[in-house]
Each structure stands twice: as C-alpha cells, then as structure tokens.
Backbone atoms as SQL, in Angstrom:
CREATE TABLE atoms (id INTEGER PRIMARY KEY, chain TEXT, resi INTEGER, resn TEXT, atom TEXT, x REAL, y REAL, z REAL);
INSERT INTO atoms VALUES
  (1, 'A', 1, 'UNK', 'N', -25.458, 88.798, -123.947),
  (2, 'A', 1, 'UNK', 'CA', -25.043, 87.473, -124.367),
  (3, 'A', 1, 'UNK', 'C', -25.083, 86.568, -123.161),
  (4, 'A', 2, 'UNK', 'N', -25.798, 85.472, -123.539),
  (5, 'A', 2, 'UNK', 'CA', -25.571, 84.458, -122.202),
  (6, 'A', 2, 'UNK', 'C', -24.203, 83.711, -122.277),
  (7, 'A', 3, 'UNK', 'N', -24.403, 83.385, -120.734),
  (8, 'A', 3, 'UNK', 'CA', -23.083, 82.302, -120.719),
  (9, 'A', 3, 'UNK', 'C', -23.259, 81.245, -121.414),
  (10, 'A', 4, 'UNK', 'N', -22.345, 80.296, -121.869),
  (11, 'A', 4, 'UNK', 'CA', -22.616, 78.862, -122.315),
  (12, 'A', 4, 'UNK', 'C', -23.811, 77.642, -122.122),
  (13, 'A', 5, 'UNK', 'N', -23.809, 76.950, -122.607),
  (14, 'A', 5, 'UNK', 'CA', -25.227, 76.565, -122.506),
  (15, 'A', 5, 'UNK', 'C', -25.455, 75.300, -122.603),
  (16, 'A', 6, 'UNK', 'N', -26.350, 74.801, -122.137),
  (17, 'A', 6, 'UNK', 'CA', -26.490, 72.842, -122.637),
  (18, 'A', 6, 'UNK', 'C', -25.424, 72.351, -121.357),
  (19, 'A', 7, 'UNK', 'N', -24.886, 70.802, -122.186),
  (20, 'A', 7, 'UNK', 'CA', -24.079, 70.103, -121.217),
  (21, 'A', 7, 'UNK', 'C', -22.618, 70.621, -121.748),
  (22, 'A', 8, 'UNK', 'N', -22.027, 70.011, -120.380),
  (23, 'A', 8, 'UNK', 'CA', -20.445, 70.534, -121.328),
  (24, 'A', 8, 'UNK', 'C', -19.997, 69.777, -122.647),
  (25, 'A', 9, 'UNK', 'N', -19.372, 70.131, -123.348),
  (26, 'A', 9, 'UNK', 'CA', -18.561, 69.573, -124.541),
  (27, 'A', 9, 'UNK', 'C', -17.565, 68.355, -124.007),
  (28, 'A', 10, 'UNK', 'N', -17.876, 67.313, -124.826),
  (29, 'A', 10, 'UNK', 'CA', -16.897, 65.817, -124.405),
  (30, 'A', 10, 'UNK', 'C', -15.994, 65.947, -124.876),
  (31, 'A', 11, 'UNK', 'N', -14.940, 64.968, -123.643),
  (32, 'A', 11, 'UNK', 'CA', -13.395, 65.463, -124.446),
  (33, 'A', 11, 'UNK', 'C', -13.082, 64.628, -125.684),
  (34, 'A', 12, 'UNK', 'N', -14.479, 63.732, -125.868),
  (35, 'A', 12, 'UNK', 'CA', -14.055, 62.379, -127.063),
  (36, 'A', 12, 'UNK', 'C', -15.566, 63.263, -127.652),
  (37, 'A', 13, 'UNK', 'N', -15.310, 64.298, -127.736),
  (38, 'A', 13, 'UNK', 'CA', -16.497, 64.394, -128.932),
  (39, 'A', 13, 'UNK', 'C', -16.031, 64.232, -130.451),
  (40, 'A', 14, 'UNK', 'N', -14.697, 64.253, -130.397),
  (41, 'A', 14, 'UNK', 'CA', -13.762, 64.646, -132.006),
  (42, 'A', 14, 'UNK', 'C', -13.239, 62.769, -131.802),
  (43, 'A', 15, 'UNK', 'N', -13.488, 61.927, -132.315),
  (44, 'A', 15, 'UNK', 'CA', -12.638, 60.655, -132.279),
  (45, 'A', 15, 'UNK', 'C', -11.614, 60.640, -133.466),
  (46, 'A', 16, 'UNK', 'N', -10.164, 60.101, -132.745),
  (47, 'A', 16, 'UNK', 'CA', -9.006, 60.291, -133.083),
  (48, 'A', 16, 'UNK', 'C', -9.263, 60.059, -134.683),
  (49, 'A', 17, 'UNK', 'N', -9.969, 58.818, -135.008),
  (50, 'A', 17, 'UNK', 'CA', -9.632, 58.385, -136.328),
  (51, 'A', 17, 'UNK', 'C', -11.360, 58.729, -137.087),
  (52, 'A', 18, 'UNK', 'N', -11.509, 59.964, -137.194),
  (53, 'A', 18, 'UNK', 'CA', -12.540, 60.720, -137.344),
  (54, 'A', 18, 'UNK', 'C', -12.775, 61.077, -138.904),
  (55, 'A', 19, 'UNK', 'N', -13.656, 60.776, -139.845),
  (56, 'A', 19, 'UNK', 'CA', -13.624, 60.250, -141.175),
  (57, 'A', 19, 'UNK', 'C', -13.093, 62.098, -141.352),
  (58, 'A', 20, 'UNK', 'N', -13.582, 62.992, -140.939),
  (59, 'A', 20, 'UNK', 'CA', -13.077, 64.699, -141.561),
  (60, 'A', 20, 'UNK', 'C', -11.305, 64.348, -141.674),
  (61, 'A', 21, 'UNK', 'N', -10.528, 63.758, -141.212),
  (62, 'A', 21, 'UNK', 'CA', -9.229, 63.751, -141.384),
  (63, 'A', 21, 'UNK', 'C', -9.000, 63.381, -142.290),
  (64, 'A', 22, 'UNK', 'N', -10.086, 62.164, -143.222),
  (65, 'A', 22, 'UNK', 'CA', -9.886, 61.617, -144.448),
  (66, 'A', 22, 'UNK', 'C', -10.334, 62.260, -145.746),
  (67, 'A', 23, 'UNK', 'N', -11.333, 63.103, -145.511),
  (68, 'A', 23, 'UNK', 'CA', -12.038, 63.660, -146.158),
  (69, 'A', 23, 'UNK', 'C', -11.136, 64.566, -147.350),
  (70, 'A', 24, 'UNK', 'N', -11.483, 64.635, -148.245),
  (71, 'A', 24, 'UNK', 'CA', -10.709, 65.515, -149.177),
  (72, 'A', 24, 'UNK', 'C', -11.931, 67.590, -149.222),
  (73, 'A', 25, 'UNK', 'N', -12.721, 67.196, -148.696),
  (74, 'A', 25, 'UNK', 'CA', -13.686, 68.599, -148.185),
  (75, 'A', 25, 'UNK', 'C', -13.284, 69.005, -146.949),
  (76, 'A', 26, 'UNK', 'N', -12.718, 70.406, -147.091),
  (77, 'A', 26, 'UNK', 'CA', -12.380, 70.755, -146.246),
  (78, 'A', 26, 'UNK', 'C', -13.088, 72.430, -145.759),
  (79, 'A', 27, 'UNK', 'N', -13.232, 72.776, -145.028),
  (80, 'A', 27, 'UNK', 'CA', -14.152, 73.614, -144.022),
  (81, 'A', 27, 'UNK', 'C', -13.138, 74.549, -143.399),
  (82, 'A', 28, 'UNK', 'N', -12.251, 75.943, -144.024),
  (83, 'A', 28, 'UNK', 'CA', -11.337, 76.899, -143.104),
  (84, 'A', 28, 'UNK', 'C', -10.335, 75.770, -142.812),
  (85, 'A', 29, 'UNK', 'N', -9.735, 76.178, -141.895),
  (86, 'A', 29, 'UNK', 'CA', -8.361, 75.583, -141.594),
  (87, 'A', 29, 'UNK', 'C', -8.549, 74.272, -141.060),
  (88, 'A', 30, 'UNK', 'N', -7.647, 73.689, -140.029),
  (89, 'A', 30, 'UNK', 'CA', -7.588, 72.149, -139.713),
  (90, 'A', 30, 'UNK', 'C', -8.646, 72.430, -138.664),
  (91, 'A', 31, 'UNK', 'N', -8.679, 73.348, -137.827),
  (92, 'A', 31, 'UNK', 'CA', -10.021, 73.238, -136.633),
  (93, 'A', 31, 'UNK', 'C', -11.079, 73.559, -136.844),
  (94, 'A', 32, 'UNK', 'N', -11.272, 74.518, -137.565),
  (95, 'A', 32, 'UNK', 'CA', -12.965, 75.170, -138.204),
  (96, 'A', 32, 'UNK', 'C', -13.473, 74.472, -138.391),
  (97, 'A', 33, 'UNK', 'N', -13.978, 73.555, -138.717),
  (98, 'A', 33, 'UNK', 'CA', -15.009, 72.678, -138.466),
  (99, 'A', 33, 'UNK', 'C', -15.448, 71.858, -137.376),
  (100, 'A', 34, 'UNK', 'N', -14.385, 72.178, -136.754),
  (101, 'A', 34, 'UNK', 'CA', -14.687, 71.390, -135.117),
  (102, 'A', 34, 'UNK', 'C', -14.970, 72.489, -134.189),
  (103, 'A', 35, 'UNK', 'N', -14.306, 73.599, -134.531),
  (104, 'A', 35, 'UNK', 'CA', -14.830, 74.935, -133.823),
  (105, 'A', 35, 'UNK', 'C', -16.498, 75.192, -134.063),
  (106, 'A', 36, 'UNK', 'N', -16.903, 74.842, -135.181),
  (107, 'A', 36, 'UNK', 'CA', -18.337, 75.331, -136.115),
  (108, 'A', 36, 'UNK', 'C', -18.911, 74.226, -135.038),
  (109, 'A', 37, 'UNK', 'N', -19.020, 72.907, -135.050),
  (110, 'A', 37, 'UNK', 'CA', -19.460, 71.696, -134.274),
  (111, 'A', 37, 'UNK', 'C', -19.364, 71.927, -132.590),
  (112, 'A', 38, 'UNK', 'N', -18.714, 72.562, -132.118),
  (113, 'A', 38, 'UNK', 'CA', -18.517, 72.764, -130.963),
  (114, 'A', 38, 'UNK', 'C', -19.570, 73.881, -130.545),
  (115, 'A', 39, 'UNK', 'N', -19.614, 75.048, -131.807),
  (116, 'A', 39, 'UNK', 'CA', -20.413, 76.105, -131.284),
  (117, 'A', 39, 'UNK', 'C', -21.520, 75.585, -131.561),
  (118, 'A', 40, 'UNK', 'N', -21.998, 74.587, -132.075),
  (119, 'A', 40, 'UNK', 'CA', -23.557, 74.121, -132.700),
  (120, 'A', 40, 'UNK', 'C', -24.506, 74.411, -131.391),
  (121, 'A', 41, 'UNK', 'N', -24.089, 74.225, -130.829),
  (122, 'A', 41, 'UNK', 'CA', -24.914, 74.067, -129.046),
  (123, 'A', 41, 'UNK', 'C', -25.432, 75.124, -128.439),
  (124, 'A', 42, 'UNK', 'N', -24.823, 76.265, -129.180),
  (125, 'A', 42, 'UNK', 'CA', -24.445, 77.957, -128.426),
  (126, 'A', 42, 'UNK', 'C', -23.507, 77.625, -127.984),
  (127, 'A', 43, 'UNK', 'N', -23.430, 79.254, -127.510),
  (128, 'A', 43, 'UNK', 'CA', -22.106, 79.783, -127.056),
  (129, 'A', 43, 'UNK', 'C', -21.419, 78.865, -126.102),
  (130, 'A', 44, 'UNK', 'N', -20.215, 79.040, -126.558),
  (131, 'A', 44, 'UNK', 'CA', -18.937, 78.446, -125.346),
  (132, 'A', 44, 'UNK', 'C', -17.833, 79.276, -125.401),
  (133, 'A', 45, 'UNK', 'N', -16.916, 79.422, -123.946),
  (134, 'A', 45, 'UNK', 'CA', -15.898, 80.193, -123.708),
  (135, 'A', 45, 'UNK', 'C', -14.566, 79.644, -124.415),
  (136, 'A', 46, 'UNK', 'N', -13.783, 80.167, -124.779),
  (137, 'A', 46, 'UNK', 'CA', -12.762, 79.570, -125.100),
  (138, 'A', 46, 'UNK', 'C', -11.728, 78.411, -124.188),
  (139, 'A', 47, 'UNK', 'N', -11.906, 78.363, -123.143),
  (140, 'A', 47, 'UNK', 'CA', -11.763, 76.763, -122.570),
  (141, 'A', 47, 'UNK', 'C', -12.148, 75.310, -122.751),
  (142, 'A', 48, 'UNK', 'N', -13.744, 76.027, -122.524),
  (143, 'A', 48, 'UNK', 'CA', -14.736, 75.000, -123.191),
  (144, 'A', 48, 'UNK', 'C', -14.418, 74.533, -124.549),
  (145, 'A', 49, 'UNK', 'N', -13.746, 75.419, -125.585),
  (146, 'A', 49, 'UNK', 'CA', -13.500, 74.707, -126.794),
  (147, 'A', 49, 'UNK', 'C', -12.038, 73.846, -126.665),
  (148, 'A', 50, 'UNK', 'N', -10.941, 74.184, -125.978),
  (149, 'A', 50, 'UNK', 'CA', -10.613, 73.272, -126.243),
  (150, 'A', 50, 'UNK', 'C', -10.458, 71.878, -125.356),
  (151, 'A', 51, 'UNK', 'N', -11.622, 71.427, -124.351),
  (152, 'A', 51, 'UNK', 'CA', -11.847, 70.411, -124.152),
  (153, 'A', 51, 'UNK', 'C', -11.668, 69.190, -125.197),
  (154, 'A', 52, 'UNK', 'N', -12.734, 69.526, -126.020),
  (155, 'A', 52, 'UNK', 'CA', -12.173, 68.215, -127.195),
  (156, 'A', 52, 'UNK', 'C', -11.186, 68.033, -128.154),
  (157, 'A', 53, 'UNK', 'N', -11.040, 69.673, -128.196),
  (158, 'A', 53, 'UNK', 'CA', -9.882, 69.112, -129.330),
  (159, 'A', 53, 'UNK', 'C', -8.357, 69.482, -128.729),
  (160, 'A', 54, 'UNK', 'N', -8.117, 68.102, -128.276),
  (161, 'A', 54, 'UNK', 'CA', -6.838, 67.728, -127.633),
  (162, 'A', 54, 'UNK', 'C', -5.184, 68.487, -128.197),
  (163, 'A', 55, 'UNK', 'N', -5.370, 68.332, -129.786),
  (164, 'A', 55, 'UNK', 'CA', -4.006, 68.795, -129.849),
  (165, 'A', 55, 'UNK', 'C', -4.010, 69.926, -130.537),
  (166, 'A', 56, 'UNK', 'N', -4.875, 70.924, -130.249),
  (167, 'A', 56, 'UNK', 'CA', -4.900, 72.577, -130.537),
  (168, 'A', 56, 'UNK', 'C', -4.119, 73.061, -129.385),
  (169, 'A', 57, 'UNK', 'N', -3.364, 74.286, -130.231),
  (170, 'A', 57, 'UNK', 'CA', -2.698, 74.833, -128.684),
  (171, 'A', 57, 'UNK', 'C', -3.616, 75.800, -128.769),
  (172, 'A', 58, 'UNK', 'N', -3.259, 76.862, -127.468),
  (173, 'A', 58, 'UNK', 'CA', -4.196, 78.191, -127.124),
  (174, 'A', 58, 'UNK', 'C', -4.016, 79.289, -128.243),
  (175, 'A', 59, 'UNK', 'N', -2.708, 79.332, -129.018),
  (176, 'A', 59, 'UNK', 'CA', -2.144, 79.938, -130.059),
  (177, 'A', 59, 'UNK', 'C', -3.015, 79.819, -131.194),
  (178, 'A', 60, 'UNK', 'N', -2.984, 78.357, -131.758),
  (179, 'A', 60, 'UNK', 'CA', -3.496, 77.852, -133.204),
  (180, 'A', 60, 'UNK', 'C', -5.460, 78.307, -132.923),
  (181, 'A', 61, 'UNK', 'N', -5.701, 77.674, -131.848),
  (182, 'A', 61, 'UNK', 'CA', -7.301, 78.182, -131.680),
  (183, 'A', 61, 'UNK', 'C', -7.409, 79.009, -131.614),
  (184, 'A', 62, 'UNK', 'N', -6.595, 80.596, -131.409),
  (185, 'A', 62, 'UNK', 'CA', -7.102, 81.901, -131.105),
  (186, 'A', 62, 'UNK', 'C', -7.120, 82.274, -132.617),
  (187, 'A', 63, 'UNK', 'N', -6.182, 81.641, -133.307),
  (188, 'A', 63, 'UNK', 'CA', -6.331, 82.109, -134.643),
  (189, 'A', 63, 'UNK', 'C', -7.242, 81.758, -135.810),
  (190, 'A', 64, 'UNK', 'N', -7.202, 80.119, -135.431),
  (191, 'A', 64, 'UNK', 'CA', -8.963, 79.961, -136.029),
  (192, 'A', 64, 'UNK', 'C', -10.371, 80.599, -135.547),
  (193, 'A', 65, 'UNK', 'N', -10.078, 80.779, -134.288),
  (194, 'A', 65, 'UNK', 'CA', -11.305, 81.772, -134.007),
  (195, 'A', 65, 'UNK', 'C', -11.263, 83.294, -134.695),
  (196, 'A', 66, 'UNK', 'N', -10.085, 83.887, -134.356),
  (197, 'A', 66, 'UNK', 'CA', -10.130, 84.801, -135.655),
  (198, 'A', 66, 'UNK', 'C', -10.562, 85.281, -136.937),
  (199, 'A', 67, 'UNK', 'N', -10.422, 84.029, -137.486),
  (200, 'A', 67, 'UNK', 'CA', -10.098, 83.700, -139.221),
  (201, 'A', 67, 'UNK', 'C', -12.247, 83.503, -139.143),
  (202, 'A', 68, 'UNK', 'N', -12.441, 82.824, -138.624),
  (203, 'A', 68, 'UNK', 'CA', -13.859, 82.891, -138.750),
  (204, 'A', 68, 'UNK', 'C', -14.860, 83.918, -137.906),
  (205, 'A', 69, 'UNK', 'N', -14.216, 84.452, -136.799),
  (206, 'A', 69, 'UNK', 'CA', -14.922, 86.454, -136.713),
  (207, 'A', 69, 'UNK', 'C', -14.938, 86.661, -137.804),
  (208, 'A', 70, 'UNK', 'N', -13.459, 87.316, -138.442),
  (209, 'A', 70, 'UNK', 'CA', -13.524, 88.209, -139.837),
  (210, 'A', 70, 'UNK', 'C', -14.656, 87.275, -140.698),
  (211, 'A', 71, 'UNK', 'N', -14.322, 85.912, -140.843),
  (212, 'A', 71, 'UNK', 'CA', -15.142, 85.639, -141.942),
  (213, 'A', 71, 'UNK', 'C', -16.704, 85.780, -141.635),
  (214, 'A', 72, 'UNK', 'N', -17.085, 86.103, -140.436),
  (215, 'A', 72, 'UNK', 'CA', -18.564, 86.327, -140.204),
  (216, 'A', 72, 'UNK', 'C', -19.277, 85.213, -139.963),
  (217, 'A', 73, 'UNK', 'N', -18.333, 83.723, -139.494),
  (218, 'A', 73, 'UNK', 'CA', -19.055, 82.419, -139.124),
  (219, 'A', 73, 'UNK', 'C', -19.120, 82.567, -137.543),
  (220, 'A', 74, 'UNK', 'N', -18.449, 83.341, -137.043),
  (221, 'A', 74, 'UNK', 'CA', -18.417, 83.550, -135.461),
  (222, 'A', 74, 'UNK', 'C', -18.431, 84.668, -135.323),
  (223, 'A', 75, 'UNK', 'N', -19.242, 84.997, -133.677),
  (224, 'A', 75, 'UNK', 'CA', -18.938, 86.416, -133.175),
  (225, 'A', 75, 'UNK', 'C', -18.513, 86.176, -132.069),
  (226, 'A', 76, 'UNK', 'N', -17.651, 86.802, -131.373),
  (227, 'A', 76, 'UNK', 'CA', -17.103, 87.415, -130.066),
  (228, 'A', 76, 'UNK', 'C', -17.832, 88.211, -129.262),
  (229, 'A', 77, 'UNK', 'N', -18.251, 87.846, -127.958),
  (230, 'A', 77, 'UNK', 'CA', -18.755, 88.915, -127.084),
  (231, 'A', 77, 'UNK', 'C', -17.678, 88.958, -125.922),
  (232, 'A', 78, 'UNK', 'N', -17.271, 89.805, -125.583),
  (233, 'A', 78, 'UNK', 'CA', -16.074, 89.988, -124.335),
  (234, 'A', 78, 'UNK', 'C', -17.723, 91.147, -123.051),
  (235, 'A', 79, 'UNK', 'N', -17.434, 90.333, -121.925),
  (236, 'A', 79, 'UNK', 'CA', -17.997, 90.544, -120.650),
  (237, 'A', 79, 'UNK', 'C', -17.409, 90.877, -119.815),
  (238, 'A', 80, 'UNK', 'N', -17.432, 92.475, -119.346),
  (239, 'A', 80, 'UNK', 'CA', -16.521, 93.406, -118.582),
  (240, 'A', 80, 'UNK', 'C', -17.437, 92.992, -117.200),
  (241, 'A', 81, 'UNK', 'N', -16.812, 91.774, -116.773),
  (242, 'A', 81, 'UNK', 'CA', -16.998, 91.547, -115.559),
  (243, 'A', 81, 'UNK', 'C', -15.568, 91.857, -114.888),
  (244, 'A', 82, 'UNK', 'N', -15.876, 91.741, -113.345),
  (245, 'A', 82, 'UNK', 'CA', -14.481, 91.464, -112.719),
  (246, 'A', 82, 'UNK', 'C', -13.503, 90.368, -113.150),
  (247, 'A', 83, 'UNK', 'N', -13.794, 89.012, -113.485),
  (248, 'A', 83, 'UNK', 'CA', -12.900, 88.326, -114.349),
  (249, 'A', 83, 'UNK', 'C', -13.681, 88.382, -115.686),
  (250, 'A', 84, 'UNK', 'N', -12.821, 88.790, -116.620),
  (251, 'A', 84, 'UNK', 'CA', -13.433, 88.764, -118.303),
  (252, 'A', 84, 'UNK', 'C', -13.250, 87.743, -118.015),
  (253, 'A', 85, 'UNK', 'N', -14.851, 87.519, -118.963),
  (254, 'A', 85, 'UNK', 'CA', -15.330, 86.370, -119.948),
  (255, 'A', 85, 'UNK', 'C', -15.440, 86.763, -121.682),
  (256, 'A', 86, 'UNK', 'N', -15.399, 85.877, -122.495),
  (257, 'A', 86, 'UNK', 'CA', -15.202, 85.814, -123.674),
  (258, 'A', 86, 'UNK', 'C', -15.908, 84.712, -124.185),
  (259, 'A', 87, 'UNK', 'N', -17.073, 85.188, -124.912),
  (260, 'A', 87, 'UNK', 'CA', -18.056, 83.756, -125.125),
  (261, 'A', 87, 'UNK', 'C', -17.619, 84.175, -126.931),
  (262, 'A', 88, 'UNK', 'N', -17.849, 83.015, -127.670),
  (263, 'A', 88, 'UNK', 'CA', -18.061, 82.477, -129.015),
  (264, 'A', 88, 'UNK', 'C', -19.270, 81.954, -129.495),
  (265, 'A', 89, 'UNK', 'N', -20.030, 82.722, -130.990),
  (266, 'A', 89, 'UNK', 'CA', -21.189, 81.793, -130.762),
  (267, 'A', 89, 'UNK', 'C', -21.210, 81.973, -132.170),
  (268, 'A', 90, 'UNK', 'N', -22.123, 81.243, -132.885),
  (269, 'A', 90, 'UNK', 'CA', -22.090, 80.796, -134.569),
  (270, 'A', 90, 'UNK', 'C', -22.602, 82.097, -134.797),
  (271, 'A', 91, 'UNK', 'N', -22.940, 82.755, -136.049),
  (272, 'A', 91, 'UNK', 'CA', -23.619, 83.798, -136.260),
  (273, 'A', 91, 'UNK', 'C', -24.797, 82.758, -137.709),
  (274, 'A', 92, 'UNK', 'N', -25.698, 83.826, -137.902),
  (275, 'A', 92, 'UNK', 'CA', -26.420, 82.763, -138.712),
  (276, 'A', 92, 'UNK', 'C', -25.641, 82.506, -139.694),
  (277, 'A', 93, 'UNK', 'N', -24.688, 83.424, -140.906),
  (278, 'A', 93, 'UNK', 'CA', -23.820, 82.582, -141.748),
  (279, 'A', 93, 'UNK', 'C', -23.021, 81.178, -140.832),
  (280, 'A', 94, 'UNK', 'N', -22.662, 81.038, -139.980),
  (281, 'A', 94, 'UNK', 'CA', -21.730, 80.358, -139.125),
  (282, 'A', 94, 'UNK', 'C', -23.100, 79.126, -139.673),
  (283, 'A', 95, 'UNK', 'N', -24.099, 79.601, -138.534),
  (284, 'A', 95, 'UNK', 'CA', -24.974, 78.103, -138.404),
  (285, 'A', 95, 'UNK', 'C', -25.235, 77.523, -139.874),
  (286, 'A', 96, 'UNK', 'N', -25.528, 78.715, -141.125),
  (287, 'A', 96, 'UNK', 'CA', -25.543, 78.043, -142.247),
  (288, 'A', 96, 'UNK', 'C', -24.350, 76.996, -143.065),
  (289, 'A', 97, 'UNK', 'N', -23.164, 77.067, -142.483),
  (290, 'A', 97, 'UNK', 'CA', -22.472, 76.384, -143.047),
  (291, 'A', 97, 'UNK', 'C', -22.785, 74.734, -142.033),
  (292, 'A', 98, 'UNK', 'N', -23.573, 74.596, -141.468),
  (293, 'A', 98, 'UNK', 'CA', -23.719, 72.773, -140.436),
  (294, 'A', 98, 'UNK', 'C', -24.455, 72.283, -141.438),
  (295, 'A', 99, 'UNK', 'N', -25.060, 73.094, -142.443),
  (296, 'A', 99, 'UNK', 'CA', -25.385, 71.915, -143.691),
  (297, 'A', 99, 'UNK', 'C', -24.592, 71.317, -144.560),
  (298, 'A', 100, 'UNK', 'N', -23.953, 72.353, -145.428),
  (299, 'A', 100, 'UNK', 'CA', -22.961, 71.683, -146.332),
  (300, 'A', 100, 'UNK', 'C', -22.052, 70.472, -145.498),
  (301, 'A', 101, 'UNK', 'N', -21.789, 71.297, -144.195),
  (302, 'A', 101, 'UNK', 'CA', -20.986, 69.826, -143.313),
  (303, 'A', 101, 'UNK', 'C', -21.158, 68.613, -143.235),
  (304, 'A', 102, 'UNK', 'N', -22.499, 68.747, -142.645),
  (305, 'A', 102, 'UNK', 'CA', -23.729, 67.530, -142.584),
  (306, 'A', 102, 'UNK', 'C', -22.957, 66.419, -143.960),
  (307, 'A', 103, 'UNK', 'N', -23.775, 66.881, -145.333),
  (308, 'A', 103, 'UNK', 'CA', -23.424, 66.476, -146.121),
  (309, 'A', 103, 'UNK', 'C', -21.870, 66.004, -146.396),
  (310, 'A', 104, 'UNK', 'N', -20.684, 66.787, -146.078),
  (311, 'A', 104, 'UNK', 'CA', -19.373, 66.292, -146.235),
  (312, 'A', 104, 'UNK', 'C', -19.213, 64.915, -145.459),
  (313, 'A', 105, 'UNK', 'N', -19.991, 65.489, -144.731),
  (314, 'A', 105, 'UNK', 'CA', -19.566, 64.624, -142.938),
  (315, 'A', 105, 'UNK', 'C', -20.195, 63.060, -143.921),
  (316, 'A', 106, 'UNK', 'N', -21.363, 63.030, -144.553),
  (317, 'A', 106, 'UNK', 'CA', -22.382, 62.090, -144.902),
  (318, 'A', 106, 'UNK', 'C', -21.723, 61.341, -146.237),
  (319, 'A', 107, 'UNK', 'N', -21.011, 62.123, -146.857),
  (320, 'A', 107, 'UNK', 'CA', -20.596, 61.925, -148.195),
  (321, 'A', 107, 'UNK', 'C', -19.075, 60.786, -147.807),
  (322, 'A', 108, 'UNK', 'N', -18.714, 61.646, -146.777),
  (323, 'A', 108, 'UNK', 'CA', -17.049, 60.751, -146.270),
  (324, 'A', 108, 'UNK', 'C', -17.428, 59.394, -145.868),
  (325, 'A', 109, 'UNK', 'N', -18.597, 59.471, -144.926),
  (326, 'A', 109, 'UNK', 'CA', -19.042, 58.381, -144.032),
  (327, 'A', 109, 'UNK', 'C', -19.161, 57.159, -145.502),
  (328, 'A', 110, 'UNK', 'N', -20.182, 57.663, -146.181),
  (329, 'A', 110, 'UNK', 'CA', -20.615, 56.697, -147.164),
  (330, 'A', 110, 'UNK', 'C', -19.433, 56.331, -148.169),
  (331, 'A', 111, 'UNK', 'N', -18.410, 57.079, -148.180),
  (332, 'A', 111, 'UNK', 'CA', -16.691, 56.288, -149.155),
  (333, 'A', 111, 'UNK', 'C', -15.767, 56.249, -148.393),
  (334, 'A', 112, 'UNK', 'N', -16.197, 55.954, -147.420),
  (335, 'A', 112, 'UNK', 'CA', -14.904, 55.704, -145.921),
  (336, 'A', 112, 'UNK', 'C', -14.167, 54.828, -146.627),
  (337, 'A', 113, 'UNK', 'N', -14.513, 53.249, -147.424),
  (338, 'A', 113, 'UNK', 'CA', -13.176, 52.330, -147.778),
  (339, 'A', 113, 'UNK', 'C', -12.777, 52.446, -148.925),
  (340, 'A', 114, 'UNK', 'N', -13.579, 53.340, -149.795),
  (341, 'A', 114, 'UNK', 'CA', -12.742, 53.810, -151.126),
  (342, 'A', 114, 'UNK', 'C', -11.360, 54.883, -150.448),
  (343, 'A', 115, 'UNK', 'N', -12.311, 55.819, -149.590),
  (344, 'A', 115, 'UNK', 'CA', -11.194, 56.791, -149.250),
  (345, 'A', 115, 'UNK', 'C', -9.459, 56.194, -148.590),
  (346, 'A', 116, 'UNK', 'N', -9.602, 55.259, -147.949),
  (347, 'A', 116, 'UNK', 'CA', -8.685, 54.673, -147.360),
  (348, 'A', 116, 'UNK', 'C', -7.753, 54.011, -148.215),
  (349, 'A', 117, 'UNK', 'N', -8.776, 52.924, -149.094),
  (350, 'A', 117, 'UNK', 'CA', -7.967, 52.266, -150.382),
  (351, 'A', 117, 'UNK', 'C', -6.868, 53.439, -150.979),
  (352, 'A', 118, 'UNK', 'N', -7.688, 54.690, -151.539),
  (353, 'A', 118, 'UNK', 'CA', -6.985, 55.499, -152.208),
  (354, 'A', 118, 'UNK', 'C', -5.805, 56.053, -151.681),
  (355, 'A', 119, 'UNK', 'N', -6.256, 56.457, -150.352),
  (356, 'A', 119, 'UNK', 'CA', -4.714, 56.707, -149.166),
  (357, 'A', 119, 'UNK', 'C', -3.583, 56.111, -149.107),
  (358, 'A', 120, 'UNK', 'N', -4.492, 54.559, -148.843),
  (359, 'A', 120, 'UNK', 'CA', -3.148, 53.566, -148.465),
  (360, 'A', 120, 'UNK', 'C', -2.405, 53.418, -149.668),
  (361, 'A', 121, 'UNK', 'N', -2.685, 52.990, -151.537),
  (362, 'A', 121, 'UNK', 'CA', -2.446, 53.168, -152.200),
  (363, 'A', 121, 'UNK', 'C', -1.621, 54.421, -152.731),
  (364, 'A', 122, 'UNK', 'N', -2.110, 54.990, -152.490),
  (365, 'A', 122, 'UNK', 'CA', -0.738, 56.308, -152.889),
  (366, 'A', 122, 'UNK', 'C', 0.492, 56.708, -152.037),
  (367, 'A', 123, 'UNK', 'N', 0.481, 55.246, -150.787),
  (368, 'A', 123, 'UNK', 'CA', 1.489, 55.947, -150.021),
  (369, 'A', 123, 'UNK', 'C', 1.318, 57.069, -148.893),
  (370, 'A', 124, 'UNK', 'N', -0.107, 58.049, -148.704),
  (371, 'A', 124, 'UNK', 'CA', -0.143, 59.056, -147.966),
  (372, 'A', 124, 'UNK', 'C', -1.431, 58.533, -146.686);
C-alpha cells in the first residue's frame, strides 16, 4: 500500500454551510460522506482526515471508519514500520458509492431554496 497521495486535503474543503447538512439523502452516519470525499484522492492516514472536518473528534472518526471497513466502502492497511502507519483507502464498492453522491450532492444543489423554505418553515 502506498502512502497518501496527491496534495494535502484543505481544511475548508467541507464549507460550514455545505448543502449535505440540508440534504434530506443521507450517506452512513454524519461523516461518511465526507470520509468517502476525502478518500476520493487515495489513500490518507487518519490525521490527514481530520484536517477538514473540524468538529469530528478522534473517537467519532474511528468509528465511522469502522462502520464503513465492515461495510466494505473502506479498507485499512496498518504498516509495521518503526512508527505505525495506518492508511485508509475507498475499496471499489467505496468508489462506487461517489456516484449516487454526485447526484445527491447535484439534486440538493438544484433545491437549495425550496430546501431552506421548507426548514425555515417548519421551525427546524
């Protein structure tokens, strides 16, 4: 397994008011989809992920990374170097789910002010 790859991950790659928060499609838990988006690139160590997403603790991300091993959207490679490394990388089910996203991602974008109307309107 290689190390990580490309440029690093931005810490504003996730923007605060980011239409997936509005979205009623949802993708695994509150981070899995930003975990899935993060690994799009290849592999990254678990530091590297949480560069962008600011208010994950080390706790809540170990467990979404979890939840998507078992589910077979991620694999784990651990590197018996003198300091372990621990890379994350999509597996092809993993990469197959950046379509349906695509589309959520495309579907939110295009009812961004219905979605809001409906929000602000109900109070939530």
């Amino acid at each position: 397994m290689s190390e990580a790859i490309g440029e690093p991950l931005r810490a504003d790659m996730f923007d605060p008011v980011c239409p997936s928060n509005l979205s009623p499609i949802h993708f695994g838990d509150k981070w899995a989809g930003m975990i899935i988006r993060c690994l799009e690139g290849g592999p990254r160590r678990f530091s590297e992920l949480r560069v962008p997403m600011h208010g994950v603790t080390a706790k809540v991300l170990t467990r979404s990374l979890r939840t998507l091993e078992r589910d077979g959207l991620i694999s784990r490679t651990a590197l018996d170097t003198p300091v372990r490394r621990v890379t994350y990388a999509l597996t092809p089910l993993g990469r197959g789910m950046l379509v349906p996203m695509n589309a959520a991602c495309a579907w939110t974008a295009a009812n961004w002010d219905e979605l809001l109307d409906a929000r602000e309107s109900s109070g939530g």
